[in-house]
Amino acid sequence: MKNTLKYIGLLMVGLVLFSCYKDKLPEKKTDDVIIDVPEGVSFQTDIQPIFTQNCINCHKAGSTAPDLTSGVSYAAITSGGFVVASNADGSELYNRLNGVGGALMPTSGALPADKIALVKQWINEGALNN
């Protein structure tokens, strides 16, 4: 009788232990986020305003390179090697906006995903001065 009670007790403990589990929620990946970016991103209309609003506090004449102020930013990023036309993943500008290959820019915190997507699209479209 004692052995039977032991077996029943062990069976009950086993059932309780194996019936308890925690569902793990799937991790959110930023790659899964789809951002609708229009074709034909314009440097002057779409990209320069991002620089003006988020970057020129540090990236201006006489300060940290590249100079991202209006009128000189395009030459600074294209001739300075910060952008590889048609290759966002190979461009330091795009990588720094994602914190890859160096400190995240801007240092105050990441830009919204839609702004980063605009920069990526502009670079992949050939990084034109339009």
mmCIF file of N, CA and C in Angstrom:
data_model
loop_
_atom_site.group_PDB
_atom_site.id
_atom_site.type_symbol
_atom_site.label_atom_id
_atom_site.label_comp_id
_atom_site.label_asym_id
_atom_site.label_seq_id
_atom_site.Cartn_x
_atom_site.Cartn_y
_atom_site.Cartn_z
ATOM 1 N N MET A 1 0.817 -1.192 0.000
ATOM 2 C CA MET A 1 0.000 0.000 0.000
ATOM 3 C C MET A 1 0.865 1.262 0.000
ATOM 4 N N LYS A 2 1.966 1.230 0.816
ATOM 5 C CA LYS A 2 2.845 2.387 0.876
ATOM 6 C C LYS A 2 3.505 2.632 -0.474
ATOM 7 N N ASN A 3 3.910 1.545 -1.144
ATOM 8 C CA ASN A 3 4.541 1.690 -2.461
ATOM 9 C C ASN A 3 3.565 2.280 -3.474
ATOM 10 N N THR A 4 2.327 1.870 -3.406
ATOM 11 C CA THR A 4 1.322 2.386 -4.321
ATOM 12 C C THR A 4 1.120 3.883 -4.100
ATOM 13 N N LEU A 5 1.079 4.310 -2.840
ATOM 14 C CA LEU A 5 0.926 5.726 -2.529
ATOM 15 C C LEU A 5 2.141 6.529 -3.000
ATOM 16 N N LYS A 6 3.336 5.937 -2.864
ATOM 17 C CA LYS A 6 4.549 6.610 -3.338
ATOM 18 C C LYS A 6 4.486 6.812 -4.853
ATOM 19 N N TYR A 7 4.085 5.772 -5.562
ATOM 20 C CA TYR A 7 3.997 5.864 -7.023
ATOM 21 C C TYR A 7 2.940 6.889 -7.455
ATOM 22 N N ILE A 8 1.820 6.875 -6.768
ATOM 23 C CA ILE A 8 0.773 7.844 -7.093
ATOM 24 C C ILE A 8 1.269 9.259 -6.797
ATOM 25 N N GLY A 9 1.952 9.433 -5.661
ATOM 26 C CA GLY A 9 2.504 10.743 -5.299
ATOM 27 C C GLY A 9 3.526 11.218 -6.319
ATOM 28 N N LEU A 10 4.431 10.335 -6.742
ATOM 29 C CA LEU A 10 5.426 10.688 -7.750
ATOM 30 C C LEU A 10 4.764 11.017 -9.086
ATOM 31 N N LEU A 11 3.759 10.248 -9.429
ATOM 32 C CA LEU A 11 3.030 10.505 -10.667
ATOM 33 C C LEU A 11 2.356 11.878 -10.625
ATOM 34 N N MET A 12 1.759 12.222 -9.492
ATOM 35 C CA MET A 12 1.092 13.523 -9.342
ATOM 36 C C MET A 12 2.113 14.664 -9.440
ATOM 37 N N VAL A 13 3.244 14.514 -8.768
ATOM 38 C CA VAL A 13 4.286 15.545 -8.819
ATOM 39 C C VAL A 13 4.786 15.692 -10.255
ATOM 40 N N GLY A 14 5.015 14.572 -10.919
ATOM 41 C CA GLY A 14 5.468 14.608 -12.312
ATOM 42 C C GLY A 14 4.465 15.296 -13.220
ATOM 43 N N LEU A 15 3.193 14.992 -13.052
ATOM 44 C CA LEU A 15 2.160 15.629 -13.866
ATOM 45 C C LEU A 15 2.108 17.135 -13.626
ATOM 46 N N VAL A 16 2.236 17.537 -12.377
ATOM 47 C CA VAL A 16 2.206 18.963 -12.055
ATOM 48 C C VAL A 16 3.405 19.666 -12.680
ATOM 49 N N LEU A 17 4.592 19.081 -12.544
ATOM 50 C CA LEU A 17 5.800 19.705 -13.081
ATOM 51 C C LEU A 17 5.769 19.806 -14.603
ATOM 52 N N PHE A 18 5.339 18.772 -15.266
ATOM 53 C CA PHE A 18 5.342 18.777 -16.723
ATOM 54 C C PHE A 18 4.165 19.544 -17.330
ATOM 55 N N SER A 19 3.135 19.789 -16.541
ATOM 56 C CA SER A 19 2.008 20.541 -17.083
ATOM 57 C C SER A 19 2.225 22.050 -16.969
ATOM 58 N N CYS A 20 3.207 22.467 -16.184
ATOM 59 C CA CYS A 20 3.509 23.891 -16.034
ATOM 60 C C CYS A 20 4.536 24.298 -17.082
ATOM 61 N N TYR A 21 4.205 25.292 -17.847
ATOM 62 C CA TYR A 21 5.148 25.827 -18.832
ATOM 63 C C TYR A 21 4.792 27.269 -19.099
ATOM 64 N N LYS A 22 5.711 27.951 -19.692
ATOM 65 C CA LYS A 22 5.496 29.358 -20.003
ATOM 66 C C LYS A 22 5.606 29.527 -21.505
ATOM 67 N N ASP A 23 4.565 30.092 -22.098
ATOM 68 C CA ASP A 23 4.620 30.379 -23.526
ATOM 69 C C ASP A 23 5.606 31.510 -23.756
ATOM 70 N N LYS A 24 6.470 31.335 -24.719
ATOM 71 C CA LYS A 24 7.430 32.380 -25.063
ATOM 72 C C LYS A 24 6.894 33.132 -26.268
ATOM 73 N N LEU A 25 6.794 34.452 -26.114
ATOM 74 C CA LEU A 25 6.324 35.276 -27.214
ATOM 75 C C LEU A 25 7.425 35.413 -28.246
ATOM 76 N N PRO A 26 7.077 35.444 -29.501
ATOM 77 C CA PRO A 26 8.108 35.617 -30.529
ATOM 78 C C PRO A 26 8.769 36.981 -30.390
ATOM 79 N N GLU A 27 10.081 37.003 -30.639
ATOM 80 C CA GLU A 27 10.814 38.255 -30.561
ATOM 81 C C GLU A 27 10.447 39.139 -31.742
ATOM 82 N N LYS A 28 10.348 40.424 -31.470
ATOM 83 C CA LYS A 28 10.037 41.377 -32.532
ATOM 84 C C LYS A 28 11.324 41.706 -33.270
ATOM 85 N N LYS A 29 11.314 41.545 -34.567
ATOM 86 C CA LYS A 29 12.465 41.867 -35.392
ATOM 87 C C LYS A 29 12.176 43.145 -36.152
ATOM 88 N N THR A 30 13.176 44.027 -36.212
ATOM 89 C CA THR A 30 12.977 45.254 -36.970
ATOM 90 C C THR A 30 12.937 44.968 -38.462
ATOM 91 N N ASP A 31 13.517 43.830 -38.883
ATOM 92 C CA ASP A 31 13.485 43.475 -40.298
ATOM 93 C C ASP A 31 12.072 43.136 -40.760
ATOM 94 N N ASP A 32 11.199 42.780 -39.788
ATOM 95 C CA ASP A 32 9.834 42.414 -40.130
ATOM 96 C C ASP A 32 8.949 43.637 -40.366
ATOM 97 N N VAL A 33 9.429 44.806 -39.965
ATOM 98 C CA VAL A 33 8.650 46.029 -40.115
ATOM 99 C C VAL A 33 8.729 46.489 -41.566
ATOM 100 N N ILE A 34 7.579 46.698 -42.159
ATOM 101 C CA ILE A 34 7.528 47.148 -43.547
ATOM 102 C C ILE A 34 7.198 48.631 -43.550
ATOM 103 N N ILE A 35 8.078 49.396 -44.161
ATOM 104 C CA ILE A 35 7.886 50.836 -44.248
ATOM 105 C C ILE A 35 7.726 51.193 -45.711
ATOM 106 N N ASP A 36 6.628 51.865 -46.006
ATOM 107 C CA ASP A 36 6.346 52.253 -47.381
ATOM 108 C C ASP A 36 7.095 53.543 -47.699
ATOM 109 N N VAL A 37 8.125 53.431 -48.532
ATOM 110 C CA VAL A 37 8.923 54.587 -48.936
ATOM 111 C C VAL A 37 8.674 54.819 -50.414
ATOM 112 N N PRO A 38 8.319 56.041 -50.778
ATOM 113 C CA PRO A 38 8.059 56.310 -52.194
ATOM 114 C C PRO A 38 9.335 56.232 -53.021
ATOM 115 N N GLU A 39 9.176 55.873 -54.292
ATOM 116 C CA GLU A 39 10.325 55.885 -55.198
ATOM 117 C C GLU A 39 10.642 57.327 -55.552
ATOM 118 N N GLY A 40 11.877 57.555 -55.941
ATOM 119 C CA GLY A 40 12.276 58.897 -56.333
ATOM 120 C C GLY A 40 12.499 59.814 -55.147
ATOM 121 N N VAL A 41 13.239 59.327 -54.148
ATOM 122 C CA VAL A 41 13.540 60.145 -52.981
ATOM 123 C C VAL A 41 14.452 61.288 -53.418
ATOM 124 N N SER A 42 14.136 62.485 -52.986
ATOM 125 C CA SER A 42 14.890 63.684 -53.354
ATOM 126 C C SER A 42 15.850 64.079 -52.234
ATOM 127 N N PHE A 43 17.091 64.362 -52.604
ATOM 128 C CA PHE A 43 18.061 64.797 -51.601
ATOM 129 C C PHE A 43 17.606 66.096 -50.943
ATOM 130 N N GLN A 44 17.253 67.092 -51.742
ATOM 131 C CA GLN A 44 16.892 68.405 -51.192
ATOM 132 C C GLN A 44 15.575 68.378 -50.415
ATOM 133 N N THR A 45 14.601 67.623 -50.901
ATOM 134 C CA THR A 45 13.275 67.613 -50.282
ATOM 135 C C THR A 45 13.165 66.639 -49.118
ATOM 136 N N ASP A 46 13.807 65.474 -49.238
ATOM 137 C CA ASP A 46 13.635 64.414 -48.242
ATOM 138 C C ASP A 46 14.829 64.223 -47.305
ATOM 139 N N ILE A 47 16.039 64.270 -47.836
ATOM 140 C CA ILE A 47 17.224 63.920 -47.048
ATOM 141 C C ILE A 47 17.800 65.115 -46.292
ATOM 142 N N GLN A 48 17.987 66.241 -46.972
ATOM 143 C CA GLN A 48 18.569 67.414 -46.293
ATOM 144 C C GLN A 48 17.758 67.835 -45.069
ATOM 145 N N PRO A 49 16.416 67.811 -45.112
ATOM 146 C CA PRO A 49 15.665 68.152 -43.899
ATOM 147 C C PRO A 49 15.961 67.214 -42.717
ATOM 148 N N ILE A 50 16.250 65.948 -42.997
ATOM 149 C CA ILE A 50 16.627 65.020 -41.921
ATOM 150 C C ILE A 50 17.932 65.488 -41.291
ATOM 151 N N PHE A 51 18.909 65.847 -42.136
ATOM 152 C CA PHE A 51 20.190 66.346 -41.627
ATOM 153 C C PHE A 51 19.984 67.625 -40.817
ATOM 154 N N THR A 52 19.195 68.535 -41.361
ATOM 155 C CA THR A 52 18.977 69.832 -40.713
ATOM 156 C C THR A 52 18.317 69.662 -39.347
ATOM 157 N N GLN A 53 17.349 68.778 -39.255
ATOM 158 C CA GLN A 53 16.617 68.589 -38.001
ATOM 159 C C GLN A 53 17.371 67.758 -36.973
ATOM 160 N N ASN A 54 18.249 66.855 -37.428
ATOM 161 C CA ASN A 54 18.819 65.882 -36.499
ATOM 162 C C ASN A 54 20.338 65.855 -36.396
ATOM 163 N N CYS A 55 21.038 66.473 -37.339
ATOM 164 C CA CYS A 55 22.484 66.240 -37.416
ATOM 165 C C CYS A 55 23.367 67.478 -37.295
ATOM 166 N N ILE A 56 22.873 68.640 -37.715
ATOM 167 C CA ILE A 56 23.783 69.783 -37.835
ATOM 168 C C ILE A 56 24.190 70.408 -36.501
ATOM 169 N N ASN A 57 23.612 69.968 -35.405
ATOM 170 C CA ASN A 57 24.120 70.446 -34.118
ATOM 171 C C ASN A 57 25.570 70.009 -33.927
ATOM 172 N N CYS A 58 25.918 68.852 -34.449
ATOM 173 C CA CYS A 58 27.293 68.342 -34.340
ATOM 174 C C CYS A 58 28.042 68.410 -35.670
ATOM 175 N N HIS A 59 27.339 68.177 -36.770
ATOM 176 C CA HIS A 59 27.972 68.098 -38.097
ATOM 177 C C HIS A 59 27.766 69.399 -38.876
ATOM 178 N N LYS A 60 28.571 70.407 -38.507
ATOM 179 C CA LYS A 60 28.520 71.706 -39.185
ATOM 180 C C LYS A 60 29.947 72.160 -39.460
ATOM 181 N N ALA A 61 30.090 73.248 -40.181
ATOM 182 C CA ALA A 61 31.417 73.759 -40.539
ATOM 183 C C ALA A 61 32.262 73.967 -39.284
ATOM 184 N N GLY A 62 33.498 73.478 -39.338
ATOM 185 C CA GLY A 62 34.415 73.634 -38.221
ATOM 186 C C GLY A 62 34.167 72.673 -37.084
ATOM 187 N N SER A 63 33.318 71.687 -37.303
ATOM 188 C CA SER A 63 32.984 70.722 -36.260
ATOM 189 C C SER A 63 33.231 69.312 -36.787
ATOM 190 N N THR A 64 32.493 68.352 -36.273
ATOM 191 C CA THR A 64 32.650 66.956 -36.666
ATOM 192 C C THR A 64 32.294 66.746 -38.132
ATOM 193 N N ALA A 65 33.195 66.071 -38.862
ATOM 194 C CA ALA A 65 32.942 65.753 -40.278
ATOM 195 C C ALA A 65 31.935 64.618 -40.366
ATOM 196 N N PRO A 66 31.127 64.600 -41.393
ATOM 197 C CA PRO A 66 31.019 65.550 -42.491
ATOM 198 C C PRO A 66 30.137 66.742 -42.118
ATOM 199 N N ASP A 67 30.348 67.839 -42.820
ATOM 200 C CA ASP A 67 29.520 69.034 -42.653
ATOM 201 C C ASP A 67 28.185 68.761 -43.353
ATOM 202 N N LEU A 68 27.114 68.704 -42.571
ATOM 203 C CA LEU A 68 25.797 68.369 -43.123
ATOM 204 C C LEU A 68 24.876 69.575 -43.260
ATOM 205 N N THR A 69 25.444 70.767 -43.247
ATOM 206 C CA THR A 69 24.622 71.955 -43.444
ATOM 207 C C THR A 69 24.205 72.055 -44.908
ATOM 208 N N SER A 70 23.065 72.670 -45.116
ATOM 209 C CA SER A 70 22.510 72.805 -46.463
ATOM 210 C C SER A 70 23.487 73.536 -47.375
ATOM 211 N N GLY A 71 23.609 73.058 -48.586
ATOM 212 C CA GLY A 71 24.491 73.665 -49.578
ATOM 213 C C GLY A 71 25.841 72.991 -49.690
ATOM 214 N N VAL A 72 26.290 72.337 -48.627
ATOM 215 C CA VAL A 72 27.594 71.661 -48.675
ATOM 216 C C VAL A 72 27.504 70.180 -48.315
ATOM 217 N N SER A 73 26.375 69.756 -47.778
ATOM 218 C CA SER A 73 26.255 68.387 -47.276
ATOM 219 C C SER A 73 26.420 67.330 -48.360
ATOM 220 N N TYR A 74 25.830 67.557 -49.530
ATOM 221 C CA TYR A 74 25.915 66.541 -50.583
ATOM 222 C C TYR A 74 27.367 66.273 -50.953
ATOM 223 N N ALA A 75 28.131 67.317 -51.207
ATOM 224 C CA ALA A 75 29.548 67.152 -51.559
ATOM 225 C C ALA A 75 30.320 66.516 -50.412
ATOM 226 N N ALA A 76 29.998 66.889 -49.184
ATOM 227 C CA ALA A 76 30.715 66.360 -48.023
ATOM 228 C C ALA A 76 30.516 64.856 -47.860
ATOM 229 N N ILE A 77 29.296 64.372 -48.075
ATOM 230 C CA ILE A 77 29.060 62.940 -47.850
ATOM 231 C C ILE A 77 29.447 62.081 -49.046
ATOM 232 N N THR A 78 29.362 62.649 -50.251
ATOM 233 C CA THR A 78 29.703 61.830 -51.423
ATOM 234 C C THR A 78 31.199 61.831 -51.699
ATOM 235 N N SER A 79 31.858 62.964 -51.566
ATOM 236 C CA SER A 79 33.304 62.992 -51.818
ATOM 237 C C SER A 79 34.088 62.510 -50.603
ATOM 238 N N GLY A 80 33.469 62.532 -49.443
ATOM 239 C CA GLY A 80 34.145 62.089 -48.221
ATOM 240 C C GLY A 80 34.054 60.602 -47.976
ATOM 241 N N GLY A 81 33.406 59.872 -48.872
ATOM 242 C CA GLY A 81 33.314 58.420 -48.737
ATOM 243 C C GLY A 81 32.264 57.934 -47.756
ATOM 244 N N PHE A 82 31.361 58.788 -47.345
ATOM 245 C CA PHE A 82 30.332 58.393 -46.391
ATOM 246 C C PHE A 82 29.162 57.683 -47.063
ATOM 247 N N VAL A 83 29.042 57.856 -48.381
ATOM 248 C CA VAL A 83 27.956 57.244 -49.147
ATOM 249 C C VAL A 83 28.544 56.506 -50.338
ATOM 250 N N VAL A 84 28.097 55.263 -50.525
ATOM 251 C CA VAL A 84 28.430 54.487 -51.718
ATOM 252 C C VAL A 84 27.141 54.418 -52.528
ATOM 253 N N ALA A 85 27.101 55.156 -53.627
ATOM 254 C CA ALA A 85 25.885 55.229 -54.432
ATOM 255 C C ALA A 85 25.378 53.841 -54.797
ATOM 256 N N SER A 86 24.087 53.639 -54.659
ATOM 257 C CA SER A 86 23.382 52.388 -54.969
ATOM 258 C C SER A 86 23.724 51.243 -54.024
ATOM 259 N N ASN A 87 24.371 51.532 -52.891
ATOM 260 C CA ASN A 87 24.745 50.480 -51.946
ATOM 261 C C ASN A 87 24.613 50.998 -50.515
ATOM 262 N N ALA A 88 23.389 51.034 -50.013
ATOM 263 C CA ALA A 88 23.166 51.539 -48.656
ATOM 264 C C ALA A 88 23.916 50.713 -47.620
ATOM 265 N N ASP A 89 23.904 49.385 -47.780
ATOM 266 C CA ASP A 89 24.569 48.530 -46.797
ATOM 267 C C ASP A 89 26.076 48.746 -46.762
ATOM 268 N N GLY A 90 26.648 49.269 -47.833
ATOM 269 C CA GLY A 90 28.075 49.559 -47.879
ATOM 270 C C GLY A 90 28.402 51.007 -47.569
ATOM 271 N N SER A 91 27.403 51.775 -47.170
ATOM 272 C CA SER A 91 27.583 53.203 -46.906
ATOM 273 C C SER A 91 27.689 53.477 -45.411
ATOM 274 N N GLU A 92 28.735 54.199 -45.046
ATOM 275 C CA GLU A 92 28.932 54.542 -43.637
ATOM 276 C C GLU A 92 27.756 55.345 -43.088
ATOM 277 N N LEU A 93 27.223 56.257 -43.871
ATOM 278 C CA LEU A 93 26.089 57.066 -43.420
ATOM 279 C C LEU A 93 24.931 56.175 -42.971
ATOM 280 N N TYR A 94 24.515 55.265 -43.822
ATOM 281 C CA TYR A 94 23.390 54.378 -43.494
ATOM 282 C C TYR A 94 23.731 53.473 -42.309
ATOM 283 N N ASN A 95 24.937 52.932 -42.305
ATOM 284 C CA ASN A 95 25.328 52.041 -41.217
ATOM 285 C C ASN A 95 25.351 52.761 -39.878
ATOM 286 N N ARG A 96 25.842 53.992 -39.849
ATOM 287 C CA ARG A 96 25.892 54.740 -38.592
ATOM 288 C C ARG A 96 24.490 55.060 -38.084
ATOM 289 N N LEU A 97 23.540 55.280 -38.991
ATOM 290 C CA LEU A 97 22.158 55.520 -38.570
ATOM 291 C C LEU A 97 21.567 54.289 -37.891
ATOM 292 N N ASN A 98 22.152 53.123 -38.178
ATOM 293 C CA ASN A 98 21.713 51.868 -37.569
ATOM 294 C C ASN A 98 22.649 51.383 -36.473
ATOM 295 N N GLY A 99 23.687 52.160 -36.151
ATOM 296 C CA GLY A 99 24.632 51.771 -35.108
ATOM 297 C C GLY A 99 25.554 50.645 -35.514
ATOM 298 N N VAL A 100 25.809 50.506 -36.811
ATOM 299 C CA VAL A 100 26.675 49.440 -37.329
ATOM 300 C C VAL A 100 28.015 50.043 -37.723
ATOM 301 N N GLY A 101 29.103 49.420 -37.290
ATOM 302 C CA GLY A 101 30.434 49.871 -37.689
ATOM 303 C C GLY A 101 30.904 51.127 -36.991
ATOM 304 N N GLY A 102 30.257 51.505 -35.934
ATOM 305 C CA GLY A 102 30.628 52.703 -35.189
ATOM 306 C C GLY A 102 29.472 53.138 -34.315
ATOM 307 N N ALA A 103 29.646 54.278 -33.688
ATOM 308 C CA ALA A 103 28.615 54.789 -32.782
ATOM 309 C C ALA A 103 27.327 55.116 -33.543
ATOM 310 N N LEU A 104 26.210 54.878 -32.881
ATOM 311 C CA LEU A 104 24.901 55.217 -33.441
ATOM 312 C C LEU A 104 24.814 56.723 -33.636
ATOM 313 N N MET A 105 24.329 57.119 -34.786
ATOM 314 C CA MET A 105 24.108 58.533 -35.076
ATOM 315 C C MET A 105 22.630 58.739 -35.364
ATOM 316 N N PRO A 106 22.039 59.791 -34.880
ATOM 317 C CA PRO A 106 22.640 60.779 -34.001
ATOM 318 C C PRO A 106 22.852 60.214 -32.599
ATOM 319 N N THR A 107 23.777 60.823 -31.867
ATOM 320 C CA THR A 107 24.116 60.320 -30.536
ATOM 321 C C THR A 107 22.971 60.505 -29.549
ATOM 322 N N SER A 108 22.023 61.372 -29.862
ATOM 323 C CA SER A 108 20.875 61.594 -28.975
ATOM 324 C C SER A 108 19.866 60.453 -29.032
ATOM 325 N N GLY A 109 20.016 59.557 -29.997
ATOM 326 C CA GLY A 109 19.102 58.428 -30.141
ATOM 327 C C GLY A 109 18.772 58.186 -31.595
ATOM 328 N N ALA A 110 18.335 56.985 -31.864
ATOM 329 C CA ALA A 110 18.078 56.577 -33.247
ATOM 330 C C ALA A 110 16.978 57.420 -33.890
ATOM 331 N N LEU A 111 17.153 57.644 -35.172
ATOM 332 C CA LEU A 111 16.105 58.301 -35.956
ATOM 333 C C LEU A 111 14.917 57.355 -36.086
ATOM 334 N N PRO A 112 13.733 57.885 -36.344
ATOM 335 C CA PRO A 112 12.591 57.011 -36.616
ATOM 336 C C PRO A 112 12.878 56.125 -37.835
ATOM 337 N N ALA A 113 12.318 54.939 -37.826
ATOM 338 C CA ALA A 113 12.565 53.964 -38.895
ATOM 339 C C ALA A 113 12.213 54.509 -40.273
ATOM 340 N N ASP A 114 11.179 55.346 -40.374
ATOM 341 C CA ASP A 114 10.805 55.871 -41.690
ATOM 342 C C ASP A 114 11.860 56.828 -42.240
ATOM 343 N N LYS A 115 12.543 57.555 -41.372
ATOM 344 C CA LYS A 115 13.613 58.459 -41.821
ATOM 345 C C LYS A 115 14.828 57.656 -42.288
ATOM 346 N N ILE A 116 15.162 56.612 -41.548
ATOM 347 C CA ILE A 116 16.283 55.749 -41.943
ATOM 348 C C ILE A 116 15.963 55.066 -43.266
ATOM 349 N N ALA A 117 14.705 54.655 -43.439
ATOM 350 C CA ALA A 117 14.291 54.018 -44.694
ATOM 351 C C ALA A 117 14.410 54.986 -45.869
ATOM 352 N N LEU A 118 14.116 56.265 -45.641
ATOM 353 C CA LEU A 118 14.277 57.269 -46.702
ATOM 354 C C LEU A 118 15.739 57.391 -47.122
ATOM 355 N N VAL A 119 16.633 57.437 -46.143
ATOM 356 C CA VAL A 119 18.066 57.534 -46.446
ATOM 357 C C VAL A 119 18.515 56.300 -47.224
ATOM 358 N N LYS A 120 18.062 55.134 -46.787
ATOM 359 C CA LYS A 120 18.425 53.895 -47.485
ATOM 360 C C LYS A 120 17.933 53.925 -48.930
ATOM 361 N N GLN A 121 16.681 54.317 -49.121
ATOM 362 C CA GLN A 121 16.107 54.367 -50.463
ATOM 363 C C GLN A 121 16.871 55.354 -51.342
ATOM 364 N N TRP A 122 17.189 56.525 -50.784
ATOM 365 C CA TRP A 122 17.922 57.539 -51.541
ATOM 366 C C TRP A 122 19.284 57.001 -51.987
ATOM 367 N N ILE A 123 19.994 56.354 -51.089
ATOM 368 C CA ILE A 123 21.304 55.792 -51.447
ATOM 369 C C ILE A 123 21.138 54.713 -52.508
ATOM 370 N N ASN A 124 20.190 53.800 -52.304
ATOM 371 C CA ASN A 124 19.993 52.697 -53.251
ATOM 372 C C ASN A 124 19.503 53.172 -54.619
ATOM 373 N N GLU A 125 18.895 54.353 -54.668
ATOM 374 C CA GLU A 125 18.474 54.928 -55.951
ATOM 375 C C GLU A 125 19.618 55.669 -56.644
ATOM 376 N N GLY A 126 20.805 55.605 -56.067
ATOM 377 C CA GLY A 126 21.971 56.212 -56.709
ATOM 378 C C GLY A 126 22.529 57.429 -56.006
ATOM 379 N N ALA A 127 21.942 57.806 -54.864
ATOM 380 C CA ALA A 127 22.415 58.952 -54.076
ATOM 381 C C ALA A 127 22.566 60.201 -54.944
ATOM 382 N N LEU A 128 21.503 60.529 -55.643
ATOM 383 C CA LEU A 128 21.536 61.668 -56.568
ATOM 384 C C LEU A 128 21.412 62.997 -55.835
ATOM 385 N N ASN A 129 21.999 64.034 -56.415
ATOM 386 C CA ASN A 129 21.879 65.391 -55.878
ATOM 387 C C ASN A 129 20.670 66.045 -56.547
ATOM 388 N N ASN A 130 19.501 65.619 -56.133
ATOM 389 C CA ASN A 130 18.262 66.104 -56.752
ATOM 390 C C ASN A 130 17.378 66.822 -55.751
#
